[in-house]
Amino acid sequence: MDALIFLVRRLGTTVLLLVIVSFLIYSLLALSPGDPVRMLLGTRPASPELLASIRAEYHLDAPFLTRYWDWLGAVVRGDLGRSIQSRETVTALMGQRLGVTVQLGLFSFVLVLLIGLPAGMLAGTRRGSATDRAVTLAALAGMSAPVFVIGLVLLYVLGLATGLFPIFGAGGAGLDRLWHLTLPAIALAVAQIAVVTRQTRAAAMGVMAKDFVSFARSRGLPGSRIWRTYALRNSALPVVTSAGMVLAYSLSGTVLVENIFGLPGLGSLLVTSVGTKDIPVVQGLTLITATVVIVVNLLVDLCYLVLDPRARHTGGVR
């Protein structure tokens, strides 16, 4: 019952956060300098009547709160509006590019889990060893390098200089798509691998210092069983938190990577839309990004309820 109350309260908080975020997004874009109608027309001359008709078509002449309320009601119905530049629906534009961004994000997330978790556990269970120092140094270097620098280095070394990987576009389907997304996924994953590695290492070190691990060692249990039964399971909660953050970033933080490698995803669409002040598209993309982050955090909290029995009894995550 307590867990159910927590779930209902958390869902209510999620909805409230989405409403607040939507208002902030709409307000900031509405107050930003520049006239989207003028950007749509470019250098072409326009009469006051034409300007007024375009503003009326996109409801730009209505009061601010009225425009926001109409937009929010349309969003609830699944209508994100229509692009000022292309006249296509925002949903259709996003649908055309969603696949590339999701594939890139999931590819990056898999790399993070396959590399970051084992490296962190290995370093945490061998504290002070040469392996621990090497993993810590590599993680520090990965966290210090900006994404665009990593992307450019990979682009030059493994793309232009050696020709091992394609350097532009998303390719076709299947293995060709996977091959084209390899370098972008690595560039997106490096910093996240470093974060997960450090988080996992700290969690594993904390578990290995516990009395129950010392007792297990005194009983003569093999190291592999201690690692699997005690270290891995009891390190799960902080690791789930970092993995949730990584998943949210992998799906929403692809703007730089997509532009470096020329990928036709949501990130490149956002940059183009900001440059042309295509407000409906920017609003839709930003709202979807915020929704992904908030929903992933909600899923992380639900994972706590599954992994930590104390959270189920207290009705919350501590």
PDB file of C-alpha atoms in Angstrom:
ATOM      1  CA  MET A   1       0.000   0.000   0.000  1.00  0.00           C
ATOM      2  CA  ASP A   2       2.825   2.399   0.881  1.00  0.00           C
ATOM      3  CA  ALA A   3       4.567   1.573  -2.383  1.00  0.00           C
ATOM      4  CA  LEU A   4       1.332   2.274  -4.290  1.00  0.00           C
ATOM      5  CA  ILE A   5       0.977   5.650  -2.589  1.00  0.00           C
ATOM      6  CA  PHE A   6       4.571   6.452  -3.494  1.00  0.00           C
ATOM      7  CA  LEU A   7       3.934   5.466  -7.115  1.00  0.00           C
ATOM      8  CA  VAL A   8       0.820   7.646  -7.375  1.00  0.00           C
ATOM      9  CA  ARG A   9       2.636  10.574  -5.758  1.00  0.00           C
ATOM     10  CA  ARG A  10       5.605  10.137  -8.087  1.00  0.00           C
ATOM     11  CA  LEU A  11       3.355  10.015 -11.161  1.00  0.00           C
ATOM     12  CA  GLY A  12       1.643  13.204 -10.010  1.00  0.00           C
ATOM     13  CA  THR A  13       5.017  14.891  -9.562  1.00  0.00           C
ATOM     14  CA  THR A  14       6.032  13.767 -13.048  1.00  0.00           C
ATOM     15  CA  VAL A  15       2.927  15.296 -14.621  1.00  0.00           C
ATOM     16  CA  LEU A  16       3.460  18.558 -12.702  1.00  0.00           C
ATOM     17  CA  LEU A  17       7.092  18.705 -13.824  1.00  0.00           C
ATOM     18  CA  LEU A  18       6.081  18.207 -17.442  1.00  0.00           C
ATOM     19  CA  VAL A  19       3.573  21.066 -17.215  1.00  0.00           C
ATOM     20  CA  ILE A  20       6.183  23.376 -15.646  1.00  0.00           C
ATOM     21  CA  VAL A  21       8.789  22.406 -18.228  1.00  0.00           C
ATOM     22  CA  SER A  22       6.318  22.953 -21.071  1.00  0.00           C
ATOM     23  CA  PHE A  23       5.521  26.452 -19.771  1.00  0.00           C
ATOM     24  CA  LEU A  24       9.213  27.331 -19.446  1.00  0.00           C
ATOM     25  CA  ILE A  25       9.946  26.046 -22.943  1.00  0.00           C
ATOM     26  CA  TYR A  26       7.075  27.994 -24.461  1.00  0.00           C
ATOM     27  CA  SER A  27       7.951  31.163 -22.512  1.00  0.00           C
ATOM     28  CA  LEU A  28      11.653  31.192 -23.394  1.00  0.00           C
ATOM     29  CA  LEU A  29      11.005  30.619 -27.084  1.00  0.00           C
ATOM     30  CA  ALA A  30       8.234  33.204 -27.189  1.00  0.00           C
ATOM     31  CA  LEU A  31      10.477  35.799 -25.534  1.00  0.00           C
ATOM     32  CA  SER A  32      13.535  35.038 -27.691  1.00  0.00           C
ATOM     33  CA  PRO A  33      14.537  37.775 -30.167  1.00  0.00           C
ATOM     34  CA  GLY A  34      13.610  37.593 -33.825  1.00  0.00           C
ATOM     35  CA  ASP A  35      10.387  37.285 -35.765  1.00  0.00           C
ATOM     36  CA  PRO A  36       9.691  33.781 -37.143  1.00  0.00           C
ATOM     37  CA  VAL A  37       7.444  35.285 -39.829  1.00  0.00           C
ATOM     38  CA  ARG A  38      10.261  37.484 -41.106  1.00  0.00           C
ATOM     39  CA  MET A  39      12.649  34.527 -41.091  1.00  0.00           C
ATOM     40  CA  LEU A  40      10.099  32.516 -43.052  1.00  0.00           C
ATOM     41  CA  LEU A  41       9.793  35.208 -45.722  1.00  0.00           C
ATOM     42  CA  GLY A  42      13.521  35.933 -45.832  1.00  0.00           C
ATOM     43  CA  THR A  43      14.409  38.981 -47.936  1.00  0.00           C
ATOM     44  CA  ARG A  44      11.164  38.912 -49.887  1.00  0.00           C
ATOM     45  CA  PRO A  45       9.033  42.034 -49.533  1.00  0.00           C
ATOM     46  CA  ALA A  46       5.796  41.522 -47.630  1.00  0.00           C
ATOM     47  CA  SER A  47       2.758  43.676 -47.153  1.00  0.00           C
ATOM     48  CA  PRO A  48       1.269  44.244 -43.675  1.00  0.00           C
ATOM     49  CA  GLU A  49      -1.721  42.158 -44.746  1.00  0.00           C
ATOM     50  CA  LEU A  50       0.496  39.165 -45.624  1.00  0.00           C
ATOM     51  CA  LEU A  51       2.356  39.431 -42.322  1.00  0.00           C
ATOM     52  CA  ALA A  52      -0.921  39.609 -40.440  1.00  0.00           C
ATOM     53  CA  SER A  53      -2.348  36.579 -42.253  1.00  0.00           C
ATOM     54  CA  ILE A  54       0.734  34.460 -41.487  1.00  0.00           C
ATOM     55  CA  ARG A  55       0.664  35.477 -37.821  1.00  0.00           C
ATOM     56  CA  ALA A  56      -3.029  34.613 -37.680  1.00  0.00           C
ATOM     57  CA  GLU A  57      -2.378  31.210 -39.296  1.00  0.00           C
ATOM     58  CA  TYR A  58       0.139  30.301 -36.594  1.00  0.00           C
ATOM     59  CA  HIS A  59      -1.766  32.122 -33.822  1.00  0.00           C
ATOM     60  CA  LEU A  60       1.160  34.484 -33.256  1.00  0.00           C
ATOM     61  CA  ASP A  61      -1.199  37.439 -32.862  1.00  0.00           C
ATOM     62  CA  ALA A  62      -3.042  35.984 -29.849  1.00  0.00           C
ATOM     63  CA  PRO A  63      -2.162  36.831 -26.209  1.00  0.00           C
ATOM     64  CA  PHE A  64       0.687  34.834 -24.730  1.00  0.00           C
ATOM     65  CA  LEU A  65      -1.322  32.800 -22.208  1.00  0.00           C
ATOM     66  CA  THR A  66      -3.974  32.048 -24.815  1.00  0.00           C
ATOM     67  CA  ARG A  67      -1.334  30.763 -27.204  1.00  0.00           C
ATOM     68  CA  TYR A  68       0.254  28.640 -24.483  1.00  0.00           C
ATOM     69  CA  TRP A  69      -3.073  27.148 -23.408  1.00  0.00           C
ATOM     70  CA  ASP A  70      -4.025  26.304 -26.998  1.00  0.00           C
ATOM     71  CA  TRP A  71      -0.589  24.766 -27.597  1.00  0.00           C
ATOM     72  CA  LEU A  72      -0.717  22.727 -24.384  1.00  0.00           C
ATOM     73  CA  GLY A  73      -4.194  21.434 -25.228  1.00  0.00           C
ATOM     74  CA  ALA A  74      -2.992  20.394 -28.679  1.00  0.00           C
ATOM     75  CA  VAL A  75       0.057  18.666 -27.161  1.00  0.00           C
ATOM     76  CA  VAL A  76      -2.173  16.665 -24.819  1.00  0.00           C
ATOM     77  CA  ARG A  77      -4.101  15.504 -27.898  1.00  0.00           C
ATOM     78  CA  GLY A  78      -0.830  14.493 -29.574  1.00  0.00           C
ATOM     79  CA  ASP A  79      -0.608  17.490 -31.910  1.00  0.00           C
ATOM     80  CA  LEU A  80       2.768  19.248 -31.646  1.00  0.00           C
ATOM     81  CA  GLY A  81       1.907  21.815 -34.291  1.00  0.00           C
ATOM     82  CA  ARG A  82       3.167  22.492 -37.792  1.00  0.00           C
ATOM     83  CA  SER A  83       6.604  23.612 -38.932  1.00  0.00           C
ATOM     84  CA  ILE A  84       6.750  27.230 -40.041  1.00  0.00           C
ATOM     85  CA  GLN A  85       9.491  26.449 -42.571  1.00  0.00           C
ATOM     86  CA  SER A  86       8.334  23.224 -44.241  1.00  0.00           C
ATOM     87  CA  ARG A  87       4.598  23.361 -43.342  1.00  0.00           C
ATOM     88  CA  GLU A  88       4.863  19.681 -42.314  1.00  0.00           C
ATOM     89  CA  THR A  89       3.558  18.557 -38.955  1.00  0.00           C
ATOM     90  CA  VAL A  90       6.167  18.459 -36.195  1.00  0.00           C
ATOM     91  CA  THR A  91       5.201  14.862 -35.479  1.00  0.00           C
ATOM     92  CA  ALA A  92       5.952  13.877 -39.081  1.00  0.00           C
ATOM     93  CA  LEU A  93       9.304  15.686 -39.073  1.00  0.00           C
ATOM     94  CA  MET A  94      10.327  14.005 -35.847  1.00  0.00           C
ATOM     95  CA  GLY A  95       9.130  10.617 -37.083  1.00  0.00           C
ATOM     96  CA  GLN A  96      11.407  10.883 -40.121  1.00  0.00           C
ATOM     97  CA  ARG A  97      14.477  11.360 -37.915  1.00  0.00           C
ATOM     98  CA  LEU A  98      13.569   9.525 -34.734  1.00  0.00           C
ATOM     99  CA  GLY A  99      14.963   6.172 -35.853  1.00  0.00           C
ATOM    100  CA  VAL A 100      18.538   7.417 -36.275  1.00  0.00           C
ATOM    101  CA  THR A 101      18.595   9.127 -32.867  1.00  0.00           C
ATOM    102  CA  VAL A 102      17.106   6.138 -31.030  1.00  0.00           C
ATOM    103  CA  GLN A 103      19.487   3.700 -32.734  1.00  0.00           C
ATOM    104  CA  LEU A 104      22.469   5.913 -31.932  1.00  0.00           C
ATOM    105  CA  GLY A 105      21.367   6.357 -28.308  1.00  0.00           C
ATOM    106  CA  LEU A 106      20.755   2.657 -27.709  1.00  0.00           C
ATOM    107  CA  PHE A 107      24.036   1.695 -29.409  1.00  0.00           C
ATOM    108  CA  SER A 108      25.869   4.136 -27.145  1.00  0.00           C
ATOM    109  CA  PHE A 109      24.016   2.869 -24.068  1.00  0.00           C
ATOM    110  CA  VAL A 110      24.964  -0.737 -24.826  1.00  0.00           C
ATOM    111  CA  LEU A 111      28.626   0.269 -25.162  1.00  0.00           C
ATOM    112  CA  VAL A 112      28.448   2.028 -21.795  1.00  0.00           C
ATOM    113  CA  LEU A 113      27.022  -1.033 -20.062  1.00  0.00           C
ATOM    114  CA  LEU A 114      29.399  -3.494 -21.736  1.00  0.00           C
ATOM    115  CA  ILE A 115      32.504  -1.451 -20.859  1.00  0.00           C
ATOM    116  CA  GLY A 116      31.666   0.756 -17.875  1.00  0.00           C
ATOM    117  CA  LEU A 117      30.124  -1.833 -15.548  1.00  0.00           C
ATOM    118  CA  PRO A 118      32.840  -4.529 -15.813  1.00  0.00           C
ATOM    119  CA  ALA A 119      35.624  -1.917 -15.652  1.00  0.00           C
ATOM    120  CA  GLY A 120      34.132  -0.314 -12.545  1.00  0.00           C
ATOM    121  CA  MET A 121      33.562  -3.623 -10.787  1.00  0.00           C
ATOM    122  CA  LEU A 122      37.063  -4.794 -11.665  1.00  0.00           C
ATOM    123  CA  ALA A 123      38.636  -1.631 -10.272  1.00  0.00           C
ATOM    124  CA  GLY A 124      36.420  -1.550  -7.179  1.00  0.00           C
ATOM    125  CA  THR A 125      37.169  -5.131  -6.173  1.00  0.00           C
ATOM    126  CA  ARG A 126      40.921  -4.613  -6.694  1.00  0.00           C
ATOM    127  CA  ARG A 127      41.386  -1.350  -4.848  1.00  0.00           C
ATOM    128  CA  GLY A 128      44.902   0.055  -5.005  1.00  0.00           C
ATOM    129  CA  SER A 129      46.119  -2.375  -7.650  1.00  0.00           C
ATOM    130  CA  ALA A 130      47.655  -1.453 -11.008  1.00  0.00           C
ATOM    131  CA  THR A 131      44.335  -2.346 -12.642  1.00  0.00           C
ATOM    132  CA  ASP A 132      42.480   0.046 -10.347  1.00  0.00           C
ATOM    133  CA  ARG A 133      44.905   2.880 -11.096  1.00  0.00           C
ATOM    134  CA  ALA A 134      44.740   2.279 -14.847  1.00  0.00           C
ATOM    135  CA  VAL A 135      40.920   2.214 -14.889  1.00  0.00           C
ATOM    136  CA  THR A 136      40.729   5.346 -12.716  1.00  0.00           C
ATOM    137  CA  LEU A 137      43.154   7.222 -14.968  1.00  0.00           C
ATOM    138  CA  ALA A 138      41.251   6.189 -18.104  1.00  0.00           C
ATOM    139  CA  ALA A 139      37.942   7.250 -16.549  1.00  0.00           C
ATOM    140  CA  LEU A 140      39.378  10.629 -15.586  1.00  0.00           C
ATOM    141  CA  ALA A 141      40.626  11.170 -19.135  1.00  0.00           C
ATOM    142  CA  GLY A 142      37.245  10.169 -20.559  1.00  0.00           C
ATOM    143  CA  MET A 143      35.373  12.603 -18.311  1.00  0.00           C
ATOM    144  CA  SER A 144      37.749  15.450 -19.163  1.00  0.00           C
ATOM    145  CA  ALA A 145      37.493  15.205 -22.951  1.00  0.00           C
ATOM    146  CA  PRO A 146      34.613  17.153 -24.583  1.00  0.00           C
ATOM    147  CA  VAL A 147      32.318  15.183 -26.858  1.00  0.00           C
ATOM    148  CA  PHE A 148      33.094  17.266 -29.940  1.00  0.00           C
ATOM    149  CA  VAL A 149      36.849  16.765 -29.443  1.00  0.00           C
ATOM    150  CA  ILE A 150      36.425  12.997 -29.161  1.00  0.00           C
ATOM    151  CA  GLY A 151      34.208  13.022 -32.233  1.00  0.00           C
ATOM    152  CA  LEU A 152      36.694  15.002 -34.325  1.00  0.00           C
ATOM    153  CA  VAL A 153      39.628  12.790 -33.242  1.00  0.00           C
ATOM    154  CA  LEU A 154      37.699   9.618 -34.114  1.00  0.00           C
ATOM    155  CA  LEU A 155      36.583  11.179 -37.381  1.00  0.00           C
ATOM    156  CA  TYR A 156      40.138  11.951 -38.415  1.00  0.00           C
ATOM    157  CA  VAL A 157      42.009   8.898 -37.053  1.00  0.00           C
ATOM    158  CA  LEU A 158      39.547   6.092 -37.765  1.00  0.00           C
ATOM    159  CA  GLY A 159      37.745   7.748 -40.650  1.00  0.00           C
ATOM    160  CA  LEU A 160      39.844  10.032 -42.809  1.00  0.00           C
ATOM    161  CA  ALA A 161      43.342   8.749 -41.995  1.00  0.00           C
ATOM    162  CA  THR A 162      42.731   4.992 -42.019  1.00  0.00           C
ATOM    163  CA  GLY A 163      39.374   4.678 -43.789  1.00  0.00           C
ATOM    164  CA  LEU A 164      38.216   2.020 -41.346  1.00  0.00           C
ATOM    165  CA  PHE A 165      34.819   3.620 -40.724  1.00  0.00           C
ATOM    166  CA  PRO A 166      32.505   5.862 -42.751  1.00  0.00           C
ATOM    167  CA  ILE A 167      32.649   9.517 -41.749  1.00  0.00           C
ATOM    168  CA  PHE A 168      29.297  10.875 -42.897  1.00  0.00           C
ATOM    169  CA  GLY A 169      25.641   9.886 -42.865  1.00  0.00           C
ATOM    170  CA  ALA A 170      23.667   7.061 -41.308  1.00  0.00           C
ATOM    171  CA  GLY A 171      24.041   4.516 -44.094  1.00  0.00           C
ATOM    172  CA  GLY A 172      21.378   2.030 -45.099  1.00  0.00           C
ATOM    173  CA  ALA A 173      19.729  -0.653 -43.027  1.00  0.00           C
ATOM    174  CA  GLY A 174      21.090  -3.520 -40.961  1.00  0.00           C
ATOM    175  CA  LEU A 175      24.858  -3.894 -40.653  1.00  0.00           C
ATOM    176  CA  ASP A 176      25.507  -0.873 -42.851  1.00  0.00           C
ATOM    177  CA  ARG A 177      23.604   1.330 -40.403  1.00  0.00           C
ATOM    178  CA  LEU A 178      25.485  -0.239 -37.494  1.00  0.00           C
ATOM    179  CA  TRP A 179      28.809   0.403 -39.234  1.00  0.00           C
ATOM    180  CA  HIS A 180      27.967   4.070 -39.870  1.00  0.00           C
ATOM    181  CA  LEU A 181      26.844   4.598 -36.260  1.00  0.00           C
ATOM    182  CA  THR A 182      29.925   3.006 -34.662  1.00  0.00           C
ATOM    183  CA  LEU A 183      32.089   6.133 -34.462  1.00  0.00           C
ATOM    184  CA  PRO A 184      29.221   8.423 -33.366  1.00  0.00           C
ATOM    185  CA  ALA A 185      28.209   5.901 -30.695  1.00  0.00           C
ATOM    186  CA  ILE A 186      31.763   5.685 -29.368  1.00  0.00           C
ATOM    187  CA  ALA A 187      32.048   9.485 -29.271  1.00  0.00           C
ATOM    188  CA  LEU A 188      28.756   9.726 -27.381  1.00  0.00           C
ATOM    189  CA  ALA A 189      29.649   6.879 -25.009  1.00  0.00           C
ATOM    190  CA  VAL A 190      33.179   7.815 -23.874  1.00  0.00           C
ATOM    191  CA  ALA A 191      32.242  10.338 -21.183  1.00  0.00           C
ATOM    192  CA  GLN A 192      29.315   8.197 -20.040  1.00  0.00           C
ATOM    193  CA  ILE A 193      31.543   5.132 -19.753  1.00  0.00           C
ATOM    194  CA  ALA A 194      33.794   7.172 -17.490  1.00  0.00           C
ATOM    195  CA  VAL A 195      30.847   8.228 -15.289  1.00  0.00           C
ATOM    196  CA  VAL A 196      29.469   4.698 -14.958  1.00  0.00           C
ATOM    197  CA  THR A 197      32.943   3.286 -14.309  1.00  0.00           C
ATOM    198  CA  ARG A 198      33.627   5.713 -11.466  1.00  0.00           C
ATOM    199  CA  GLN A 199      30.156   5.228  -9.972  1.00  0.00           C
ATOM    200  CA  THR A 200      30.411   1.440 -10.159  1.00  0.00           C
ATOM    201  CA  ARG A 201      33.931   1.494  -8.715  1.00  0.00           C
ATOM    202  CA  ALA A 202      32.834   3.597  -5.738  1.00  0.00           C
ATOM    203  CA  ALA A 203      29.822   1.342  -5.105  1.00  0.00           C
ATOM    204  CA  ALA A 204      31.923  -1.826  -5.343  1.00  0.00           C
ATOM    205  CA  MET A 205      34.560  -0.418  -2.996  1.00  0.00           C
ATOM    206  CA  GLY A 206      31.880   0.406  -0.448  1.00  0.00           C
ATOM    207  CA  VAL A 207      30.453  -3.099  -0.617  1.00  0.00           C
ATOM    208  CA  MET A 208      33.839  -4.812  -0.410  1.00  0.00           C
ATOM    209  CA  ALA A 209      34.561  -2.925   2.829  1.00  0.00           C
ATOM    210  CA  LYS A 210      31.433  -4.298   4.528  1.00  0.00           C
ATOM    211  CA  ASP A 211      31.598  -6.843   7.328  1.00  0.00           C
ATOM    212  CA  PHE A 212      29.546  -9.455   5.470  1.00  0.00           C
ATOM    213  CA  VAL A 213      32.168  -9.535   2.692  1.00  0.00           C
ATOM    214  CA  SER A 214      34.956 -10.019   5.253  1.00  0.00           C
ATOM    215  CA  PHE A 215      32.916 -12.808   6.837  1.00  0.00           C
ATOM    216  CA  ALA A 216      32.427 -14.449   3.444  1.00  0.00           C
ATOM    217  CA  ARG A 217      36.166 -14.344   2.833  1.00  0.00           C
ATOM    218  CA  SER A 218      36.869 -15.848   6.254  1.00  0.00           C
ATOM    219  CA  ARG A 219      34.569 -18.735   5.343  1.00  0.00           C
ATOM    220  CA  GLY A 220      36.773 -19.464   2.355  1.00  0.00           C
ATOM    221  CA  LEU A 221      34.277 -18.528  -0.369  1.00  0.00           C
ATOM    222  CA  PRO A 222      35.937 -18.150  -3.778  1.00  0.00           C
ATOM    223  CA  GLY A 223      36.492 -14.630  -5.088  1.00  0.00           C
ATOM    224  CA  SER A 224      34.224 -15.179  -8.099  1.00  0.00           C
ATOM    225  CA  ARG A 225      31.284 -16.071  -5.848  1.00  0.00           C
ATOM    226  CA  ILE A 226      31.922 -13.089  -3.555  1.00  0.00           C
ATOM    227  CA  TRP A 227      32.104 -10.847  -6.624  1.00  0.00           C
ATOM    228  CA  ARG A 228      28.879 -12.216  -8.100  1.00  0.00           C
ATOM    229  CA  THR A 229      26.812 -12.730  -4.948  1.00  0.00           C
ATOM    230  CA  TYR A 230      27.841  -9.797  -2.794  1.00  0.00           C
ATOM    231  CA  ALA A 231      29.635  -7.093  -4.776  1.00  0.00           C
ATOM    232  CA  LEU A 232      27.458  -7.079  -7.887  1.00  0.00           C
ATOM    233  CA  ARG A 233      24.070  -7.314  -6.195  1.00  0.00           C
ATOM    234  CA  ASN A 234      24.764  -4.821  -3.413  1.00  0.00           C
ATOM    235  CA  SER A 235      26.255  -2.307  -5.860  1.00  0.00           C
ATOM    236  CA  ALA A 236      23.115  -2.341  -7.989  1.00  0.00           C
ATOM    237  CA  LEU A 237      21.288   0.684  -6.532  1.00  0.00           C
ATOM    238  CA  PRO A 238      23.845   3.433  -7.256  1.00  0.00           C
ATOM    239  CA  VAL A 239      24.690   1.772 -10.560  1.00  0.00           C
ATOM    240  CA  VAL A 240      21.013   1.848 -11.591  1.00  0.00           C
ATOM    241  CA  THR A 241      20.961   5.573 -10.875  1.00  0.00           C
ATOM    242  CA  SER A 242      23.984   6.277 -13.068  1.00  0.00           C
ATOM    243  CA  ALA A 243      22.684   3.926 -15.783  1.00  0.00           C
ATOM    244  CA  GLY A 244      19.369   5.803 -15.815  1.00  0.00           C
ATOM    245  CA  MET A 245      21.174   9.106 -16.258  1.00  0.00           C
ATOM    246  CA  VAL A 246      23.247   7.603 -19.050  1.00  0.00           C
ATOM    247  CA  LEU A 247      20.176   6.278 -20.852  1.00  0.00           C
ATOM    248  CA  ALA A 248      18.482   9.680 -20.663  1.00  0.00           C
ATOM    249  CA  TYR A 249      21.598  11.390 -22.000  1.00  0.00           C
ATOM    250  CA  SER A 250      22.099   8.793 -24.733  1.00  0.00           C
ATOM    251  CA  LEU A 251      18.604   9.450 -26.087  1.00  0.00           C
ATOM    252  CA  SER A 252      18.563  13.219 -25.644  1.00  0.00           C
ATOM    253  CA  GLY A 253      22.173  14.418 -25.843  1.00  0.00           C
ATOM    254  CA  THR A 254      23.022  13.592 -29.451  1.00  0.00           C
ATOM    255  CA  VAL A 255      23.032  17.165 -30.810  1.00  0.00           C
ATOM    256  CA  LEU A 256      26.811  17.612 -31.158  1.00  0.00           C
ATOM    257  CA  VAL A 257      27.502  14.064 -32.295  1.00  0.00           C
ATOM    258  CA  GLU A 258      24.842  14.126 -35.003  1.00  0.00           C
ATOM    259  CA  ASN A 259      26.156  17.404 -36.393  1.00  0.00           C
ATOM    260  CA  ILE A 260      29.783  16.251 -36.368  1.00  0.00           C
ATOM    261  CA  PHE A 261      29.023  13.046 -38.276  1.00  0.00           C
ATOM    262  CA  GLY A 262      26.228  14.448 -40.462  1.00  0.00           C
ATOM    263  CA  LEU A 263      23.510  12.178 -39.077  1.00  0.00           C
ATOM    264  CA  PRO A 264      19.907  13.027 -39.992  1.00  0.00           C
ATOM    265  CA  GLY A 265      18.569  12.691 -36.448  1.00  0.00           C
ATOM    266  CA  LEU A 266      16.607  14.798 -33.993  1.00  0.00           C
ATOM    267  CA  GLY A 267      19.740  16.600 -32.807  1.00  0.00           C
ATOM    268  CA  SER A 268      20.591  17.984 -36.240  1.00  0.00           C
ATOM    269  CA  LEU A 269      16.919  18.873 -36.740  1.00  0.00           C
ATOM    270  CA  LEU A 270      17.009  20.875 -33.498  1.00  0.00           C
ATOM    271  CA  VAL A 271      20.091  22.848 -34.592  1.00  0.00           C
ATOM    272  CA  THR A 272      18.504  23.638 -37.964  1.00  0.00           C
ATOM    273  CA  SER A 273      15.211  24.654 -36.371  1.00  0.00           C
ATOM    274  CA  VAL A 274      16.912  26.948 -33.857  1.00  0.00           C
ATOM    275  CA  GLY A 275      18.830  28.626 -36.687  1.00  0.00           C
ATOM    276  CA  THR A 276      15.642  29.286 -38.660  1.00  0.00           C
ATOM    277  CA  LYS A 277      13.583  30.098 -35.525  1.00  0.00           C
ATOM    278  CA  ASP A 278      11.104  27.365 -36.379  1.00  0.00           C
ATOM    279  CA  ILE A 279       9.402  27.673 -32.989  1.00  0.00           C
ATOM    280  CA  PRO A 280       6.896  24.770 -33.231  1.00  0.00           C
ATOM    281  CA  VAL A 281       9.671  22.307 -34.096  1.00  0.00           C
ATOM    282  CA  VAL A 282      11.984  23.576 -31.347  1.00  0.00           C
ATOM    283  CA  GLN A 283       9.145  23.412 -28.827  1.00  0.00           C
ATOM    284  CA  GLY A 284       8.245  19.879 -29.812  1.00  0.00           C
ATOM    285  CA  LEU A 285      11.834  18.607 -29.742  1.00  0.00           C
ATOM    286  CA  THR A 286      12.617  20.271 -26.419  1.00  0.00           C
ATOM    287  CA  LEU A 287       9.441  18.965 -24.836  1.00  0.00           C
ATOM    288  CA  ILE A 288      10.144  15.419 -26.026  1.00  0.00           C
ATOM    289  CA  THR A 289      13.701  15.647 -24.669  1.00  0.00           C
ATOM    290  CA  ALA A 290      12.480  16.838 -21.276  1.00  0.00           C
ATOM    291  CA  THR A 291       9.854  14.088 -21.233  1.00  0.00           C
ATOM    292  CA  VAL A 292      12.482  11.416 -21.896  1.00  0.00           C
ATOM    293  CA  VAL A 293      14.654  12.674 -19.018  1.00  0.00           C
ATOM    294  CA  ILE A 294      11.737  12.865 -16.562  1.00  0.00           C
ATOM    295  CA  VAL A 295      10.301   9.468 -17.535  1.00  0.00           C
ATOM    296  CA  VAL A 296      13.703   7.769 -17.263  1.00  0.00           C
ATOM    297  CA  ASN A 297      14.096   9.202 -13.758  1.00  0.00           C
ATOM    298  CA  LEU A 298      10.671   7.827 -12.892  1.00  0.00           C
ATOM    299  CA  LEU A 299      11.706   4.387 -14.168  1.00  0.00           C
ATOM    300  CA  VAL A 300      14.869   4.571 -12.048  1.00  0.00           C
ATOM    301  CA  ASP A 301      12.736   5.196  -8.955  1.00  0.00           C
ATOM    302  CA  LEU A 302      10.559   2.217  -9.847  1.00  0.00           C
ATOM    303  CA  CYS A 303      13.685   0.080 -10.182  1.00  0.00           C
ATOM    304  CA  TYR A 304      14.592   1.098  -6.644  1.00  0.00           C
ATOM    305  CA  LEU A 305      11.275  -0.311  -5.469  1.00  0.00           C
ATOM    306  CA  VAL A 306      12.136  -3.619  -7.133  1.00  0.00           C
ATOM    307  CA  LEU A 307      15.772  -3.821  -6.022  1.00  0.00           C
ATOM    308  CA  ASP A 308      15.544  -2.453  -2.482  1.00  0.00           C
ATOM    309  CA  PRO A 309      13.013  -4.146  -0.148  1.00  0.00           C
ATOM    310  CA  ARG A 310      13.359  -1.246   2.298  1.00  0.00           C
ATOM    311  CA  ALA A 311      11.943   1.131  -0.285  1.00  0.00           C
ATOM    312  CA  ARG A 312       8.862  -1.062  -0.681  1.00  0.00           C
ATOM    313  CA  HIS A 313       8.148  -1.003   3.054  1.00  0.00           C
ATOM    314  CA  THR A 314       8.781   2.704   3.532  1.00  0.00           C
ATOM    315  CA  GLY A 315       6.964   3.662   0.349  1.00  0.00           C
ATOM    316  CA  GLY A 316       9.794   5.711  -1.064  1.00  0.00           C
ATOM    317  CA  VAL A 317      13.340   5.802  -2.268  1.00  0.00           C
ATOM    318  CA  ARG A 318      16.003   6.793   0.200  1.00  0.00           C
TER     319      ARG A 318
END
